[in-house]
Short mmCIF file of C-alpha atoms and ligand atoms in Angstrom, two decimals:
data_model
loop_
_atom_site.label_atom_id
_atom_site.label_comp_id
_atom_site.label_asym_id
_atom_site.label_seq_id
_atom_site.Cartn_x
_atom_site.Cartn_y
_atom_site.Cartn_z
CA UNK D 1 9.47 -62.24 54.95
CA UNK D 2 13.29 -61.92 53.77
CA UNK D 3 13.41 -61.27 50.32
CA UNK D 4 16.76 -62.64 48.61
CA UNK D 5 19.34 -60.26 47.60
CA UNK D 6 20.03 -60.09 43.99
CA UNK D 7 22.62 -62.33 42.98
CA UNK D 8 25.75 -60.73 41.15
CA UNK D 9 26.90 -63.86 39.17
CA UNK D 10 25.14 -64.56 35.92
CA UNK D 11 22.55 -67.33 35.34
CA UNK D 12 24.51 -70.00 34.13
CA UNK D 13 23.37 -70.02 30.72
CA UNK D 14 23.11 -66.32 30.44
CA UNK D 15 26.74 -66.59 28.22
CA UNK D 16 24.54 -69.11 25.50
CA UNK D 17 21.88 -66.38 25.73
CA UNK D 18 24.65 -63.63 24.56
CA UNK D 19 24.70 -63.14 20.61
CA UNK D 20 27.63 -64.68 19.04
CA UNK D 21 30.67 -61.74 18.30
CA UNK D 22 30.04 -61.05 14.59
CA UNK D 23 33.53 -61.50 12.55
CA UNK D 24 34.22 -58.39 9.94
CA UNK D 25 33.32 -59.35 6.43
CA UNK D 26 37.07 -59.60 5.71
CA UNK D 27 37.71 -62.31 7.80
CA UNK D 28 35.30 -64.73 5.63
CA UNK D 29 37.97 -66.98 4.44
CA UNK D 30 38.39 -68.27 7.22
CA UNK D 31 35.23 -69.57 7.92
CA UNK D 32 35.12 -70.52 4.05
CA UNK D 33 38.14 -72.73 4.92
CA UNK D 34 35.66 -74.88 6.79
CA UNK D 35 32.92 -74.66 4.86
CA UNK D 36 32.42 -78.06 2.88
CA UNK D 37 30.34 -76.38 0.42
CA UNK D 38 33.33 -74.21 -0.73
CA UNK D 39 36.33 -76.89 -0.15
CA UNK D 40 37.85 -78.70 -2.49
CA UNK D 41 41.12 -80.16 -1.40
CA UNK D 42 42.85 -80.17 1.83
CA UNK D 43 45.86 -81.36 3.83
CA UNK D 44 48.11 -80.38 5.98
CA UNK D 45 49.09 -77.64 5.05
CA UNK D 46 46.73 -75.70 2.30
CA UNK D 47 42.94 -75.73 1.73
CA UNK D 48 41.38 -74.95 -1.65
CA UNK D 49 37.81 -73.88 -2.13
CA UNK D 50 35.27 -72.63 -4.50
CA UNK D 51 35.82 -68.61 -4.86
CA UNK D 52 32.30 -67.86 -3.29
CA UNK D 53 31.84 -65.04 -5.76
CA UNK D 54 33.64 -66.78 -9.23
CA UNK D 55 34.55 -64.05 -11.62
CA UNK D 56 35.07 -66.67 -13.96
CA UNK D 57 33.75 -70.66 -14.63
CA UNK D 58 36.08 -72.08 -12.15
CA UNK D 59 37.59 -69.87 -9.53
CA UNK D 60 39.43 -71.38 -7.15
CA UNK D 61 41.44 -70.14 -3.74
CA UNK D 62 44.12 -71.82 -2.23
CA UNK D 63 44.81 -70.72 1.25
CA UNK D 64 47.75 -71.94 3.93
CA UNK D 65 46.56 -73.31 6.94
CA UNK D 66 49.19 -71.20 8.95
CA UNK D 67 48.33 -67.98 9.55
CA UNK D 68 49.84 -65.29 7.01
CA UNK D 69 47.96 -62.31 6.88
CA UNK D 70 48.91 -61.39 3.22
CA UNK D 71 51.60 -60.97 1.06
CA UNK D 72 53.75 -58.04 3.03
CA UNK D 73 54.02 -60.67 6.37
CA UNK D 74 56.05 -62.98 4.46
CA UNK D 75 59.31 -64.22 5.03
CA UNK D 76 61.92 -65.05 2.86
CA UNK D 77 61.79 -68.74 4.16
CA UNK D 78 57.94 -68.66 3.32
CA UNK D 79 58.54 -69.28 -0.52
CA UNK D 80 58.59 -72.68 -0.36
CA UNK D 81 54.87 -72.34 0.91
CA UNK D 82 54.23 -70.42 -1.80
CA UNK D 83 55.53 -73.01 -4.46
CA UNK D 84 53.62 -75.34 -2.68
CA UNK D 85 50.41 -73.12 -2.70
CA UNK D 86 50.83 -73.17 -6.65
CA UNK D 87 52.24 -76.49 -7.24
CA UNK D 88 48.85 -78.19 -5.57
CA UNK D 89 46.29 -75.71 -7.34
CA UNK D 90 48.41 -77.06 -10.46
CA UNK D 91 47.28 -80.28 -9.70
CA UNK D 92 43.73 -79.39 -9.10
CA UNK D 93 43.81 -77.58 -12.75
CA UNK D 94 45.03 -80.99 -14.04
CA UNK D 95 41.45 -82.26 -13.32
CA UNK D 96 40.12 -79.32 -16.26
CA UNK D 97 42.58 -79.98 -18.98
CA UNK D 98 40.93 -77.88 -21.61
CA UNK D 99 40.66 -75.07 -18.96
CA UNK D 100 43.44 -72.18 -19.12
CA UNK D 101 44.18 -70.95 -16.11
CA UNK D 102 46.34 -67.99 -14.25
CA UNK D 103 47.80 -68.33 -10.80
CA UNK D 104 48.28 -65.26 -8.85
CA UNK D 105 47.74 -62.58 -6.13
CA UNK D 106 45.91 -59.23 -5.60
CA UNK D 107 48.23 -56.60 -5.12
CA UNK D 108 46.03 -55.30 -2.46
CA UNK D 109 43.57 -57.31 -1.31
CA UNK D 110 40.46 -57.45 0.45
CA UNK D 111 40.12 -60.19 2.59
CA UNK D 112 42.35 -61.43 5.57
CA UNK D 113 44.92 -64.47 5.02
CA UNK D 114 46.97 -64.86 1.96
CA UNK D 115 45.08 -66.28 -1.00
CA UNK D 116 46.27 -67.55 -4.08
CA UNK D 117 43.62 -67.12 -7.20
CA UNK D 118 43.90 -69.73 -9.50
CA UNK D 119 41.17 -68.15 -12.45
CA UNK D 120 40.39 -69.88 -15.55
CA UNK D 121 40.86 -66.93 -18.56
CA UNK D 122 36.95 -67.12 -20.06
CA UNK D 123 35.78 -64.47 -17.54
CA UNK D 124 32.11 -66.02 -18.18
CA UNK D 125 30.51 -65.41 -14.62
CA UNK D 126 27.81 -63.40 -13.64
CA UNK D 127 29.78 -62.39 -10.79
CA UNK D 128 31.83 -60.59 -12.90
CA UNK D 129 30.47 -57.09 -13.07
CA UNK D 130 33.04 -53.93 -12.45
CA UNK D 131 35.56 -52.01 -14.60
CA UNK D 132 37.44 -52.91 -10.92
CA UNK D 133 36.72 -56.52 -10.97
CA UNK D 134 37.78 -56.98 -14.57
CA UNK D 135 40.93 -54.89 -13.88
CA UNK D 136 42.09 -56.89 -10.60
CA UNK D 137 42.90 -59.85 -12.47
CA UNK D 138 43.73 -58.30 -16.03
CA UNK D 139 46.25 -55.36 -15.03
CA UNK D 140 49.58 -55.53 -12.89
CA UNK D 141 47.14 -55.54 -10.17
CA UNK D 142 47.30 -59.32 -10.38
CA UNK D 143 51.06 -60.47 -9.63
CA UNK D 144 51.71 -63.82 -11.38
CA UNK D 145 52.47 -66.71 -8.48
CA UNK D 146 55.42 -67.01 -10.21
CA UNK D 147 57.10 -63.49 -9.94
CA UNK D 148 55.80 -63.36 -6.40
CA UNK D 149 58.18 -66.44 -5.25
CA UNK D 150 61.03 -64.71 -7.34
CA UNK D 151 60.75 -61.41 -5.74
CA UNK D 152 60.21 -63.53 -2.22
CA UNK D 153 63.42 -65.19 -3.01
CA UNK D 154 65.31 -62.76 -4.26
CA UNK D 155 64.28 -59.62 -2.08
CA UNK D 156 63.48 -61.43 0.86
CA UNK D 157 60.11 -59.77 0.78
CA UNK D 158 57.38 -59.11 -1.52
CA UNK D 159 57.08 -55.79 -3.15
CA UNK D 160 53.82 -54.89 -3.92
CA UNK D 161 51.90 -51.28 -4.64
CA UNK D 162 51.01 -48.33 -2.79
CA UNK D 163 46.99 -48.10 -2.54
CA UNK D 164 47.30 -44.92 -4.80
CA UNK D 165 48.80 -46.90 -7.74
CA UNK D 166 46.55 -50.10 -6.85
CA UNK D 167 43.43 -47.26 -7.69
CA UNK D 168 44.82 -46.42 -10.65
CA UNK D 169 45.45 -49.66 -11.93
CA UNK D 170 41.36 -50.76 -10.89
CA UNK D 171 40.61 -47.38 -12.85
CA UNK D 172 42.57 -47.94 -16.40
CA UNK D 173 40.05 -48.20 -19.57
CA UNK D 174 38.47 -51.44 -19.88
CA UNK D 175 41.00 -53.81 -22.43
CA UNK D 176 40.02 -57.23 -23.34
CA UNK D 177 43.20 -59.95 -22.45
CA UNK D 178 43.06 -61.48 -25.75
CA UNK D 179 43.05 -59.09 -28.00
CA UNK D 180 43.45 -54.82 -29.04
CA UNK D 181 39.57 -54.30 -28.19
CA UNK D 182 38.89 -51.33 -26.06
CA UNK D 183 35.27 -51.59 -24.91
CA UNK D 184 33.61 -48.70 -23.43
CA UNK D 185 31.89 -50.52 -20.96
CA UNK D 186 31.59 -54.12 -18.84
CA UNK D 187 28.13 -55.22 -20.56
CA UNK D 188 30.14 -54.60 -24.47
CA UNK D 189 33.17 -56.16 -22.61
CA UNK D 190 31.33 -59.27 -21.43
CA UNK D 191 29.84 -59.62 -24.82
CA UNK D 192 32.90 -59.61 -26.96
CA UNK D 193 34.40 -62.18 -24.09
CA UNK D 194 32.60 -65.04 -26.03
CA UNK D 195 34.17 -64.56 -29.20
CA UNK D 196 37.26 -65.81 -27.01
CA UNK D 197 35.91 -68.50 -25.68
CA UNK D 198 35.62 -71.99 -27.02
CA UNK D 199 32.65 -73.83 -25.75
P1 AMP M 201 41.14 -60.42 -2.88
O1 AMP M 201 41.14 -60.29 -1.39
O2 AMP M 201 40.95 -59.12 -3.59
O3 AMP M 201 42.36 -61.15 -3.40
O4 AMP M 201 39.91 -61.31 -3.31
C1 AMP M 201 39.13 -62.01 -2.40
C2 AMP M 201 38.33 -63.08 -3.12
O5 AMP M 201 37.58 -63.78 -2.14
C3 AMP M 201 37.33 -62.54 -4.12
O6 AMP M 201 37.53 -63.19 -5.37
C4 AMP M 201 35.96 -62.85 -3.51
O7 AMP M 201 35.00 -63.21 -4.49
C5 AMP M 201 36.27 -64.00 -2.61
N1 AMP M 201 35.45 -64.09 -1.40
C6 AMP M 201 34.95 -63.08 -0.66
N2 AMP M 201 34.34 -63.55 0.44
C7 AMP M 201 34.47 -64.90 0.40
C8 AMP M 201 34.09 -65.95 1.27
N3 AMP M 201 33.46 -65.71 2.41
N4 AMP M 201 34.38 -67.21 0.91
C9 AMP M 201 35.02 -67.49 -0.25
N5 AMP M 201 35.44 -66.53 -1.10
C10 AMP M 201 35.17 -65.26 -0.78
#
């Protein structure tokens, strides 16, 4: 009896069978972007969502829906996206009047596509946890929306940090934002945070 010869073409679902390519952790805005869990206002052109890991009571992204990798890709034409980014987060912040917020950028950051943070200032968020966290959005590691369209506008690019000064900045001693305290630690930071905060 003639056996059959084994076929070379795949079964034609063996490609459903095949585990789905796994995206590095630094691409997760993207998928946030669609996630309607973490959105909270889209259009044409910008999505906001939930930070998924708030380092604050309301933490908030807003991300273009073009593809900019970060900050350095930029073009001098691009500012106008940029007012736009913070104009609408503005807008969104309108909704928490008794919130204060700040609007800005990492210097460095870790994930892919250019995100604006748009923080409110209590800090009161169990997510908050490192001397580096704290640090990323209290030194000049965070660049204010604001100088980042000047510079964008003015330099035709946006100057940033080497990583060597970024480290130093995410390793300075621990100072609250409000005031001359100089805790020696996150859990004596996080404490004297609430005598900042009004309820
Ligand atoms: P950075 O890249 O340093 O400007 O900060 C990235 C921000 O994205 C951090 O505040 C994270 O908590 C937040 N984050 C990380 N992964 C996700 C995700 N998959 N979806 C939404 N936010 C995220």
């Amino acid at each position: 009896m003639a056996t059959a010869a084994p076929s070379k073409r795949p079964a034609p679902d063996a490609t459903s069978l095949q585990p789905a390519k796994k995206t590095h952790w630094s691409q997760g805005l993207l998928a946030s972007m669609n996630d309607p869990n973490l959105v909270v206002l889209s259009d044409d052109r910008i999505v906001i969502i939930k930070d998924k890991y708030p380092k604050a009571r309301y933490h908030f992204l807003c991300i273009p829906k073009i593809n900019v990798k970060n900050l350095k890709s930029l073009k001098r034409e691009q500012s106008e996206l940029l007012r736009y980014m913070e104009e609408h987060s503005r807008i969104l912040a309108a909704k928490y009047p008794h919130v204060e917020f700040r609007y800005g950028y990492h210097a460095i950051p870790s994930m892919s596509q250019l995100h604006l943070h748009m923080i409110s200032q209590d800090f009161d968020s169990p997510c908050l946890k490192t001397k580096r966290h704290w640090n990323s959005f209290n030194t000049r590691y965070f660049l204010d929306s604001a100088d980042v369209i000047r510079c964008l506008e003015e330099r035709g690019m946006v100057v940033t940090m080497t990583p060597l000064a970024g480290e130093k900045l995410l390793d300075q001693p621990l100072k609250c934002h409000k005031c001359i305290y100089s805790p020696q630690n996150m859990p004596k930071l996080k404490q004297h945070l609430y005598k900042h905060i009004n309820n």
